[in-house]
PDB file of C-alpha atoms in Angstrom:
ATOM      1  CA  UNK A  51     103.337-144.553 -86.175  1.00 48.00           C
ATOM      2  CA  UNK A  52     101.645-146.582 -83.417  1.00 50.00           C
ATOM      3  CA  UNK A  53     101.946-143.675 -81.001  1.00 51.00           C
ATOM      4  CA  UNK A  54     100.325-141.348 -83.546  1.00 55.00           C
ATOM      5  CA  UNK A  55      97.423-143.797 -84.000  1.00 56.00           C
ATOM      6  CA  UNK A  56      96.887-143.983 -80.231  1.00 51.00           C
ATOM      7  CA  UNK A  57      96.717-140.186 -80.039  1.00 54.00           C
ATOM      8  CA  UNK A  58      94.175-140.163 -82.891  1.00 51.00           C
ATOM      9  CA  UNK A  59      91.969-142.772 -81.158  1.00 50.00           C
ATOM     10  CA  UNK A  60      92.189-140.815 -77.901  1.00 51.00           C
ATOM     11  CA  UNK A  61      90.970-137.601 -79.532  1.00 54.00           C
ATOM     12  CA  UNK A  62      88.137-139.444 -81.332  1.00 53.00           C
ATOM     13  CA  UNK A  63      86.921-140.899 -78.015  1.00 45.00           C
ATOM     14  CA  UNK A  64      87.048-137.484 -76.332  1.00 52.00           C
ATOM     15  CA  UNK A  65      85.070-135.957 -79.199  1.00 52.00           C
ATOM     16  CA  UNK A  66      82.398-138.671 -79.034  1.00 49.00           C
ATOM     17  CA  UNK A  67      81.984-138.223 -75.289  1.00 45.00           C
ATOM     18  CA  UNK A  68      81.592-134.470 -75.774  1.00 51.00           C
ATOM     19  CA  UNK A  69      79.013-134.889 -78.518  1.00 50.00           C
ATOM     20  CA  UNK A  70      77.134-137.815 -76.950  1.00 49.00           C
ATOM     21  CA  UNK A  71      77.540-137.734 -73.167  1.00 47.00           C
ATOM     22  CA  UNK A  72      74.979-140.515 -72.738  1.00 44.00           C
ATOM     23  CA  UNK A  73      77.504-142.897 -74.381  1.00 46.00           C
ATOM     24  CA  UNK A  74      79.911-142.323 -71.509  1.00 45.00           C
ATOM     25  CA  UNK A  75      77.127-142.927 -68.995  1.00 53.00           C
ATOM     26  CA  UNK A  76      75.796-145.966 -70.912  1.00 72.00           C
ATOM     27  CA  UNK A  77      72.410-144.253 -70.862  1.00 89.00           C
ATOM     28  CA  UNK A  78      69.706-145.760 -73.037  1.00 98.00           C
ATOM     29  CA  UNK A  79      66.352-144.146 -73.773  1.00 98.00           C
ATOM     30  CA  UNK A  80      63.497-146.666 -73.803  1.00 98.00           C
ATOM     31  CA  UNK A  81      59.826-146.140 -74.646  1.00 98.00           C
ATOM     32  CA  UNK A  82      56.850-148.473 -74.354  1.00 99.00           C
ATOM     33  CA  UNK A  83      53.846-147.043 -76.228  1.00 99.00           C
ATOM     34  CA  UNK A  84      50.437-148.698 -75.866  1.00 99.00           C
ATOM     35  CA  UNK A  85      47.392-147.378 -77.697  1.00 98.00           C
ATOM     36  CA  UNK A  86      44.013-148.889 -78.530  1.00 98.00           C
ATOM     37  CA  UNK A  87      41.457-147.609 -81.026  1.00 98.00           C
ATOM     38  CA  UNK A  88      39.458-150.618 -82.201  1.00 97.00           C
ATOM     39  CA  UNK A  89      37.919-151.936 -79.005  1.00 97.00           C
ATOM     40  CA  UNK A  90      34.651-152.875 -80.716  1.00 95.00           C
ATOM     41  CA  UNK A  91      36.317-155.533 -82.874  1.00 96.00           C
ATOM     42  CA  UNK A  92      36.308-157.590 -79.655  1.00 95.00           C
ATOM     43  CA  UNK A  93      32.518-157.641 -79.267  1.00 92.00           C
ATOM     44  CA  UNK A  94      32.582-159.352 -75.871  1.00 95.00           C
ATOM     45  CA  UNK A  95      34.181-156.408 -74.050  1.00 96.00           C
ATOM     46  CA  UNK A  96      31.445-153.784 -74.742  1.00 95.00           C
ATOM     47  CA  UNK A  97      33.925-150.886 -75.033  1.00 97.00           C
ATOM     48  CA  UNK A  98      33.434-148.183 -77.672  1.00 95.00           C
ATOM     49  CA  UNK A  99      36.035-147.311 -80.281  1.00 97.00           C
ATOM     50  CA  UNK A 100      38.335-144.354 -79.681  1.00 97.00           C
ATOM     51  CA  UNK A 101      41.669-143.286 -81.243  1.00 98.00           C
ATOM     52  CA  UNK A 102      44.409-144.384 -78.854  1.00 98.00           C
ATOM     53  CA  UNK A 103      46.509-145.919 -81.639  1.00 98.00           C
ATOM     54  CA  UNK A 104      46.717-142.480 -83.309  1.00 98.00           C
ATOM     55  CA  UNK A 105      48.539-141.198 -80.222  1.00 98.00           C
ATOM     56  CA  UNK A 106      51.138-143.945 -80.494  1.00 98.00           C
ATOM     57  CA  UNK A 107      51.905-143.210 -84.144  1.00 98.00           C
ATOM     58  CA  UNK A 108      52.156-139.492 -83.402  1.00 98.00           C
ATOM     59  CA  UNK A 109      54.568-139.920 -80.481  1.00 98.00           C
ATOM     60  CA  UNK A 110      56.691-142.697 -81.973  1.00 98.00           C
ATOM     61  CA  UNK A 111      58.124-140.435 -84.658  1.00 97.00           C
ATOM     62  CA  UNK A 112      58.981-137.665 -82.205  1.00 98.00           C
ATOM     63  CA  UNK A 113      60.557-139.996 -79.654  1.00 98.00           C
ATOM     64  CA  UNK A 114      62.552-141.730 -82.382  1.00 98.00           C
ATOM     65  CA  UNK A 115      64.052-138.361 -83.282  1.00 98.00           C
ATOM     66  CA  UNK A 116      65.215-138.155 -79.644  1.00 98.00           C
ATOM     67  CA  UNK A 117      66.931-141.575 -80.033  1.00 98.00           C
ATOM     68  CA  UNK A 118      64.464-143.600 -77.966  1.00 98.00           C
ATOM     69  CA  UNK A 119      64.312-147.369 -78.461  1.00 98.00           C
ATOM     70  CA  UNK A 120      60.588-147.792 -79.082  1.00 98.00           C
ATOM     71  CA  UNK A 121      58.213-150.696 -78.517  1.00 98.00           C
ATOM     72  CA  UNK A 122      54.710-150.155 -79.911  1.00 98.00           C
ATOM     73  CA  UNK A 123      51.696-152.233 -78.883  1.00 98.00           C
ATOM     74  CA  UNK A 124      48.387-151.283 -80.494  1.00 98.00           C
ATOM     75  CA  UNK A 125      44.817-152.478 -80.977  1.00 98.00           C
ATOM     76  CA  UNK A 126      44.421-156.294 -81.010  1.00 98.00           C
ATOM     77  CA  UNK A 127      48.055-156.701 -79.914  1.00 98.00           C
ATOM     78  CA  UNK A 128      47.367-154.781 -76.715  1.00 98.00           C
ATOM     79  CA  UNK A 129      45.948-157.629 -74.659  1.00 98.00           C
ATOM     80  CA  UNK A 130      46.514-157.749 -70.914  1.00 98.00           C
ATOM     81  CA  UNK A 131      48.990-160.615 -71.371  1.00 98.00           C
ATOM     82  CA  UNK A 132      51.015-158.708 -73.990  1.00 98.00           C
ATOM     83  CA  UNK A 133      51.075-155.450 -72.013  1.00 98.00           C
ATOM     84  CA  UNK A 134      52.238-157.283 -68.890  1.00 98.00           C
ATOM     85  CA  UNK A 135      54.855-159.151 -70.910  1.00 98.00           C
ATOM     86  CA  UNK A 136      56.239-155.887 -72.307  1.00 98.00           C
ATOM     87  CA  UNK A 137      56.344-154.295 -68.847  1.00 98.00           C
ATOM     88  CA  UNK A 138      58.253-157.280 -67.433  1.00 98.00           C
ATOM     89  CA  UNK A 139      60.632-157.143 -70.410  1.00 98.00           C
ATOM     90  CA  UNK A 140      61.146-153.418 -69.889  1.00 98.00           C
ATOM     91  CA  UNK A 141      62.021-153.953 -66.223  1.00 98.00           C
ATOM     92  CA  UNK A 142      64.571-156.625 -67.174  1.00 98.00           C
ATOM     93  CA  UNK A 143      66.209-154.536 -69.896  1.00 98.00           C
ATOM     94  CA  UNK A 144      66.629-151.330 -67.865  1.00 98.00           C
ATOM     95  CA  UNK A 145      70.099-150.318 -66.709  1.00 98.00           C
ATOM     96  CA  UNK A 146      71.456-147.615 -64.415  1.00 98.00           C
ATOM     97  CA  UNK A 147      71.037-144.143 -65.860  1.00 98.00           C
ATOM     98  CA  UNK A 148      68.361-145.016 -68.426  1.00 98.00           C
ATOM     99  CA  UNK A 149      65.506-142.691 -69.349  1.00 98.00           C
ATOM    100  CA  UNK A 150      62.223-144.615 -69.583  1.00 98.00           C
ATOM    101  CA  UNK A 151      58.911-143.439 -71.071  1.00 98.00           C
ATOM    102  CA  UNK A 152      55.707-145.480 -70.651  1.00 98.00           C
ATOM    103  CA  UNK A 153      52.541-144.371 -72.444  1.00 98.00           C
ATOM    104  CA  UNK A 154      48.983-145.697 -72.407  1.00 98.00           C
ATOM    105  CA  UNK A 155      46.189-144.288 -74.573  1.00 98.00           C
ATOM    106  CA  UNK A 156      42.868-146.031 -74.185  1.00 98.00           C
ATOM    107  CA  UNK A 157      39.924-146.469 -71.889  1.00 97.00           C
ATOM    108  CA  UNK A 158      40.143-146.405 -68.112  1.00 97.00           C
ATOM    109  CA  UNK A 159      37.719-147.661 -65.470  1.00 96.00           C
ATOM    110  CA  UNK A 160      37.233-147.470 -61.699  1.00 96.00           C
ATOM    111  CA  UNK A 161      37.699-150.921 -60.154  1.00 96.00           C
ATOM    112  CA  UNK A 162      36.200-151.776 -56.769  1.00 94.00           C
ATOM    113  CA  UNK A 163      39.058-151.903 -54.250  1.00 89.00           C
ATOM    114  CA  UNK A 164      39.900-155.442 -53.175  1.00 79.00           C
ATOM    115  CA  UNK A 165      42.666-154.883 -50.617  1.00 77.00           C
ATOM    116  CA  UNK A 166      41.231-151.846 -48.781  1.00 74.00           C
ATOM    117  CA  UNK A 167      44.155-149.547 -49.647  1.00 72.00           C
ATOM    118  CA  UNK A 168      42.055-146.844 -51.338  1.00 70.00           C
ATOM    119  CA  UNK A 169      40.340-144.170 -49.227  1.00 67.00           C
ATOM    120  CA  UNK A 170      37.450-143.830 -51.700  1.00 75.00           C
ATOM    121  CA  UNK A 171      37.022-147.586 -52.145  1.00 82.00           C
ATOM    122  CA  UNK A 172      38.149-147.651 -55.788  1.00 93.00           C
ATOM    123  CA  UNK A 173      41.312-148.572 -57.662  1.00 94.00           C
ATOM    124  CA  UNK A 174      41.976-147.189 -61.126  1.00 95.00           C
ATOM    125  CA  UNK A 175      42.490-149.547 -64.059  1.00 97.00           C
ATOM    126  CA  UNK A 176      43.729-149.185 -67.609  1.00 98.00           C
ATOM    127  CA  UNK A 177      41.711-151.224 -70.090  1.00 98.00           C
ATOM    128  CA  UNK A 178      43.562-153.589 -72.430  1.00 98.00           C
ATOM    129  CA  UNK A 179      41.950-154.831 -75.635  1.00 98.00           C
ATOM    130  CA  UNK A 180      40.527-157.928 -73.910  1.00 98.00           C
ATOM    131  CA  UNK A 181      39.245-156.438 -70.633  1.00 98.00           C
ATOM    132  CA  UNK A 182      35.475-156.636 -70.330  1.00 98.00           C
ATOM    133  CA  UNK A 183      33.461-153.667 -69.129  1.00 97.00           C
ATOM    134  CA  UNK A 184      31.032-155.519 -66.851  1.00 97.00           C
ATOM    135  CA  UNK A 185      31.684-157.962 -64.005  1.00 97.00           C
ATOM    136  CA  UNK A 186      30.303-161.465 -64.599  1.00 97.00           C
ATOM    137  CA  UNK A 187      30.759-164.007 -61.822  1.00 97.00           C
ATOM    138  CA  UNK A 188      32.581-167.114 -63.029  1.00 97.00           C
ATOM    139  CA  UNK A 189      32.990-165.690 -66.549  1.00 97.00           C
ATOM    140  CA  UNK A 190      34.919-162.446 -66.209  1.00 98.00           C
ATOM    141  CA  UNK A 191      35.983-161.152 -62.807  1.00 97.00           C
ATOM    142  CA  UNK A 192      38.564-158.561 -63.814  1.00 97.00           C
ATOM    143  CA  UNK A 193      41.687-160.595 -64.632  1.00 98.00           C
ATOM    144  CA  UNK A 194      42.467-158.508 -67.724  1.00 98.00           C
ATOM    145  CA  UNK A 195      42.084-155.142 -66.011  1.00 98.00           C
ATOM    146  CA  UNK A 196      45.500-153.731 -65.109  1.00 98.00           C
ATOM    147  CA  UNK A 197      45.155-151.902 -61.807  1.00 97.00           C
ATOM    148  CA  UNK A 198      47.130-148.941 -60.520  1.00 96.00           C
ATOM    149  CA  UNK A 199      48.532-151.188 -57.743  1.00 95.00           C
ATOM    150  CA  UNK A 200      50.080-153.509 -60.337  1.00 97.00           C
ATOM    151  CA  UNK A 201      51.418-150.626 -62.417  1.00 98.00           C
ATOM    152  CA  UNK A 202      52.982-149.092 -59.310  1.00 97.00           C
ATOM    153  CA  UNK A 203      54.991-152.275 -58.750  1.00 97.00           C
ATOM    154  CA  UNK A 204      56.404-152.123 -62.280  1.00 98.00           C
ATOM    155  CA  UNK A 205      57.215-148.434 -61.864  1.00 98.00           C
ATOM    156  CA  UNK A 206      59.010-149.055 -58.564  1.00 97.00           C
ATOM    157  CA  UNK A 207      61.089-151.844 -60.113  1.00 98.00           C
ATOM    158  CA  UNK A 208      62.086-149.630 -63.039  1.00 98.00           C
ATOM    159  CA  UNK A 209      63.013-146.742 -60.740  1.00 98.00           C
ATOM    160  CA  UNK A 210      65.238-149.038 -58.722  1.00 97.00           C
ATOM    161  CA  UNK A 211      66.895-150.486 -61.836  1.00 98.00           C
ATOM    162  CA  UNK A 212      67.687-147.118 -63.460  1.00 98.00           C
ATOM    163  CA  UNK A 213      68.760-145.594 -60.136  1.00 97.00           C
ATOM    164  CA  UNK A 214      69.249-142.019 -59.025  1.00 96.00           C
ATOM    165  CA  UNK A 215      70.756-140.924 -62.358  1.00 97.00           C
ATOM    166  CA  UNK A 216      67.855-142.348 -64.359  1.00 98.00           C
ATOM    167  CA  UNK A 217      64.350-141.046 -65.013  1.00 98.00           C
ATOM    168  CA  UNK A 218      60.882-142.544 -65.485  1.00 98.00           C
ATOM    169  CA  UNK A 219      58.014-140.716 -67.182  1.00 98.00           C
ATOM    170  CA  UNK A 220      54.543-142.293 -67.335  1.00 98.00           C
ATOM    171  CA  UNK A 221      51.612-140.902 -69.339  1.00 98.00           C
ATOM    172  CA  UNK A 222      48.032-142.106 -68.928  1.00 98.00           C
ATOM    173  CA  UNK A 223      45.835-140.571 -71.626  1.00 98.00           C
ATOM    174  CA  UNK A 224      42.658-142.233 -70.353  1.00 97.00           C
ATOM    175  CA  UNK A 225      40.179-141.423 -67.614  1.00 91.00           C
ATOM    176  CA  UNK A 226      38.012-143.145 -65.046  1.00 83.00           C
ATOM    177  CA  UNK A 227      34.925-140.946 -65.202  1.00 77.00           C
ATOM    178  CA  UNK A 228      33.996-140.833 -68.880  1.00 66.00           C
ATOM    179  CA  UNK A 229      30.968-138.985 -70.180  1.00 60.00           C
ATOM    180  CA  UNK A 230      29.449-138.025 -73.524  1.00 52.00           C
ATOM    181  CA  UNK A 231      28.436-134.351 -73.391  1.00 52.00           C
ATOM    182  CA  UNK A 232      29.643-131.960 -76.070  1.00 48.00           C
ATOM    183  CA  UNK A 233      32.315-129.467 -75.087  1.00 51.00           C
ATOM    184  CA  UNK A 234      31.409-125.805 -75.505  1.00 52.00           C
ATOM    185  CA  UNK A 235      34.213-125.093 -77.959  1.00 52.00           C
ATOM    186  CA  UNK A 236      33.783-128.182 -80.157  1.00 54.00           C
ATOM    187  CA  UNK A 237      32.658-127.763 -83.741  1.00 58.00           C
ATOM    188  CA  UNK A 238      29.127-128.904 -84.535  1.00 53.00           C
ATOM    189  CA  UNK A 239      30.326-131.572 -86.979  1.00 56.00           C
ATOM    190  CA  UNK A 240      32.805-133.120 -84.553  1.00 69.00           C
ATOM    191  CA  UNK A 241      31.990-136.489 -83.083  1.00 88.00           C
ATOM    192  CA  UNK A 242      32.361-137.005 -79.345  1.00 90.00           C
ATOM    193  CA  UNK A 243      34.937-139.535 -78.215  1.00 95.00           C
ATOM    194  CA  UNK A 244      35.329-139.886 -74.467  1.00 95.00           C
ATOM    195  CA  UNK A 245      37.882-142.201 -72.906  1.00 96.00           C
ATOM    196  CA  UNK A 246      36.669-144.149 -69.906  1.00 94.00           C
ATOM    197  CA  UNK A 247      33.368-144.740 -68.153  1.00 93.00           C
ATOM    198  CA  UNK A 248      31.477-143.667 -65.059  1.00 90.00           C
ATOM    199  CA  UNK A 249      30.429-147.291 -64.513  1.00 94.00           C
ATOM    200  CA  UNK A 250      32.717-148.879 -61.965  1.00 95.00           C
ATOM    201  CA  UNK A 251      33.789-152.505 -62.320  1.00 97.00           C
ATOM    202  CA  UNK A 252      32.184-154.024 -59.243  1.00 96.00           C
ATOM    203  CA  UNK A 253      31.143-157.483 -58.088  1.00 93.00           C
ATOM    204  CA  UNK A 254      28.595-155.849 -55.768  1.00 91.00           C
ATOM    205  CA  UNK A 255      27.215-153.342 -58.341  1.00 92.00           C
ATOM    206  CA  UNK A 256      28.506-150.556 -56.131  1.00 92.00           C
ATOM    207  CA  UNK A 257      27.965-147.141 -57.800  1.00 93.00           C
ATOM    208  CA  UNK A 258      31.066-145.095 -58.562  1.00 92.00           C
ATOM    209  CA  UNK A 259      30.987-141.599 -57.116  1.00 89.00           C
ATOM    210  CA  UNK A 260      34.350-139.929 -57.727  1.00 85.00           C
ATOM    211  CA  UNK A 261      35.601-137.512 -55.079  1.00 83.00           C
ATOM    212  CA  UNK A 262      35.925-133.905 -56.225  1.00 89.00           C
ATOM    213  CA  UNK A 263      39.599-133.159 -55.599  1.00 88.00           C
ATOM    214  CA  UNK A 264      40.794-130.047 -57.414  1.00 91.00           C
ATOM    215  CA  UNK A 265      44.458-130.627 -56.565  1.00 92.00           C
ATOM    216  CA  UNK A 266      46.411-131.063 -59.776  1.00 92.00           C
ATOM    217  CA  UNK A 267      49.866-131.703 -58.315  1.00 95.00           C
ATOM    218  CA  UNK A 268      50.767-134.664 -56.097  1.00 95.00           C
ATOM    219  CA  UNK A 269      54.102-135.549 -54.490  1.00 96.00           C
ATOM    220  CA  UNK A 270      55.563-139.035 -54.929  1.00 96.00           C
ATOM    221  CA  UNK A 271      57.995-140.129 -52.243  1.00 88.00           C
ATOM    222  CA  UNK A 272      61.433-141.178 -53.386  1.00 84.00           C
ATOM    223  CA  UNK A 273      64.453-142.871 -51.861  1.00 85.00           C
ATOM    224  CA  UNK A 274      68.000-141.855 -52.665  1.00 86.00           C
ATOM    225  CA  UNK A 275      68.553-145.001 -54.731  1.00 93.00           C
ATOM    226  CA  UNK A 276      65.521-144.618 -56.984  1.00 97.00           C
ATOM    227  CA  UNK A 277      65.096-142.485 -60.075  1.00 98.00           C
ATOM    228  CA  UNK A 278      62.959-139.411 -60.326  1.00 97.00           C
ATOM    229  CA  UNK A 279      59.470-140.011 -61.698  1.00 98.00           C
ATOM    230  CA  UNK A 280      56.737-137.982 -63.376  1.00 98.00           C
ATOM    231  CA  UNK A 281      53.250-139.390 -63.981  1.00 98.00           C
ATOM    232  CA  UNK A 282      50.954-137.318 -66.191  1.00 98.00           C
ATOM    233  CA  UNK A 283      47.218-137.961 -66.365  1.00 98.00           C
ATOM    234  CA  UNK A 284      44.787-136.374 -68.805  1.00 97.00           C
ATOM    235  CA  UNK A 285      42.245-135.167 -66.236  1.00 96.00           C
ATOM    236  CA  UNK A 286      41.147-135.258 -62.602  1.00 94.00           C
ATOM    237  CA  UNK A 287      39.286-138.254 -61.205  1.00 90.00           C
ATOM    238  CA  UNK A 288      35.855-136.640 -61.495  1.00 92.00           C
ATOM    239  CA  UNK A 289      36.399-135.263 -65.024  1.00 94.00           C
ATOM    240  CA  UNK A 290      36.011-136.726 -68.507  1.00 94.00           C
ATOM    241  CA  UNK A 291      38.817-136.985 -71.043  1.00 96.00           C
ATOM    242  CA  UNK A 292      37.586-135.921 -74.489  1.00 95.00           C
ATOM    243  CA  UNK A 293      39.599-136.476 -77.638  1.00 97.00           C
ATOM    244  CA  UNK A 294      40.382-133.453 -79.804  1.00 97.00           C
ATOM    245  CA  UNK A 295      40.384-133.195 -83.587  1.00 97.00           C
ATOM    246  CA  UNK A 296      43.547-131.854 -85.227  1.00 96.00           C
ATOM    247  CA  UNK A 297      44.250-131.843 -88.979  1.00 93.00           C
ATOM    248  CA  UNK A 298      41.399-134.272 -89.581  1.00 95.00           C
ATOM    249  CA  UNK A 299      42.541-136.814 -86.964  1.00 97.00           C
ATOM    250  CA  UNK A 300      41.414-137.473 -83.410  1.00 98.00           C
ATOM    251  CA  UNK A 301      43.957-137.647 -80.579  1.00 98.00           C
ATOM    252  CA  UNK A 302      44.008-137.751 -76.833  1.00 98.00           C
ATOM    253  CA  UNK A 303      44.628-134.134 -75.764  1.00 98.00           C
ATOM    254  CA  UNK A 304      47.448-135.019 -73.391  1.00 98.00           C
ATOM    255  CA  UNK A 305      49.210-137.088 -76.059  1.00 98.00           C
ATOM    256  CA  UNK A 306      48.786-134.358 -78.653  1.00 98.00           C
ATOM    257  CA  UNK A 307      50.271-131.635 -76.473  1.00 98.00           C
ATOM    258  CA  UNK A 308      53.085-133.829 -75.172  1.00 98.00           C
ATOM    259  CA  UNK A 309      54.046-134.521 -78.764  1.00 98.00           C
ATOM    260  CA  UNK A 310      53.844-130.835 -79.666  1.00 98.00           C
ATOM    261  CA  UNK A 311      56.065-129.972 -76.698  1.00 98.00           C
ATOM    262  CA  UNK A 312      58.649-132.686 -77.392  1.00 98.00           C
ATOM    263  CA  UNK A 313      59.096-131.543 -80.963  1.00 98.00           C
ATOM    264  CA  UNK A 314      61.047-128.585 -79.544  1.00 98.00           C
ATOM    265  CA  UNK A 315      62.005-129.817 -76.050  1.00 98.00           C
ATOM    266  CA  UNK A 316      64.000-132.834 -74.911  1.00 98.00           C
ATOM    267  CA  UNK A 317      62.321-135.390 -72.669  1.00 98.00           C
ATOM    268  CA  UNK A 318      64.600-135.026 -69.656  1.00 97.00           C
ATOM    269  CA  UNK A 319      64.448-135.301 -65.870  1.00 97.00           C
ATOM    270  CA  UNK A 320      62.825-131.925 -65.350  1.00 97.00           C
ATOM    271  CA  UNK A 321      59.424-130.344 -64.844  1.00 98.00           C
ATOM    272  CA  UNK A 322      60.164-127.541 -67.307  1.00 98.00           C
ATOM    273  CA  UNK A 323      58.822-129.382 -70.379  1.00 98.00           C
ATOM    274  CA  UNK A 324      55.918-130.733 -68.303  1.00 98.00           C
ATOM    275  CA  UNK A 325      54.861-127.179 -67.475  1.00 98.00           C
ATOM    276  CA  UNK A 326      54.876-126.362 -71.210  1.00 98.00           C
ATOM    277  CA  UNK A 327      52.425-129.245 -71.769  1.00 98.00           C
ATOM    278  CA  UNK A 328      50.224-127.937 -68.965  1.00 98.00           C
ATOM    279  CA  UNK A 329      50.178-124.398 -70.377  1.00 98.00           C
ATOM    280  CA  UNK A 330      49.212-125.676 -73.817  1.00 98.00           C
ATOM    281  CA  UNK A 331      46.358-127.773 -72.426  1.00 98.00           C
ATOM    282  CA  UNK A 332      45.182-124.919 -70.204  1.00 97.00           C
ATOM    283  CA  UNK A 333      45.147-122.667 -73.258  1.00 97.00           C
ATOM    284  CA  UNK A 334      42.957-124.953 -75.366  1.00 97.00           C
ATOM    285  CA  UNK A 335      39.380-123.673 -75.047  1.00 95.00           C
ATOM    286  CA  UNK A 336      38.025-127.136 -75.852  1.00 95.00           C
ATOM    287  CA  UNK A 337      39.534-128.427 -72.607  1.00 95.00           C
ATOM    288  CA  UNK A 338      38.077-125.955 -70.126  1.00 93.00           C
ATOM    289  CA  UNK A 339      36.372-128.787 -68.239  1.00 92.00           C
ATOM    290  CA  UNK A 340      39.418-131.019 -67.823  1.00 95.00           C
ATOM    291  CA  UNK A 341      42.733-130.416 -66.094  1.00 96.00           C
ATOM    292  CA  UNK A 342      45.987-132.319 -66.458  1.00 97.00           C
ATOM    293  CA  UNK A 343      47.248-133.968 -63.260  1.00 97.00           C
ATOM    294  CA  UNK A 344      50.942-134.194 -62.341  1.00 98.00           C
ATOM    295  CA  UNK A 345      52.325-136.724 -59.865  1.00 98.00           C
ATOM    296  CA  UNK A 346      56.046-136.412 -59.324  1.00 98.00           C
ATOM    297  CA  UNK A 347      59.055-136.834 -57.077  1.00 97.00           C
ATOM    298  CA  UNK A 348      60.787-133.896 -58.796  1.00 96.00           C
ATOM    299  CA  UNK A 349      60.848-130.383 -57.373  1.00 90.00           C
TER     300      UNK A 349
END
């Protein structure tokens, strides 16, 4: 009887491994989704309202269906302190082989380079709920802006933790050169919602003049012990990122088409699903003046 039970347990384990190979590899899928819509409820910051929280709700359902463990941070919750706390927590929780998805939908802003590591003199920053738009000496000097240098450190730590068998995907549905002109293919009754600003955050009032770089694919160096990484951005540095209206709701275009793609494709360590997103964005006539940017270590 005992021998028969052991055989039964053995076959059950084999079946589970076949059906759910990530169990054998202890792989966990983790997602941190940050989206801000109601910037204007914090009157000090001077940012306009957009619809970043819509992106989070859209993606959360799809990622849940792919068995991601999801953390959502939206609107007033999405302060600089909270976003940093969640990134630190994510780094600590990651294990070898994990798939990690980080998403930010909100405003972006150029930030005058402080450590001279940027050729054009500007860092890029994502804008939490409590980051002010204008530099004010002694009052607000940029502490709540989250710069690309800081984000890169979190990304590097995650890639090291999840290792060569893991994967990190980062999506930034913002921009750093926002405008307010109407797209040629937009309906007349559609409002214009642009993410980001052309006004750089600068203690010297330095004007922001983005370089015109038409390259849409950048290579990220990788060591043999780090995971593969894909970073997707909604547009090039000199372009504006305009929200699109679908079924009566406004979304970031990159978020919308990522969600549409992931409804029929798994989020895996591959550029195949990324290329589907790119084709969908390229095919949307409302987006003829913005181009998705891919930064990746994958080939």
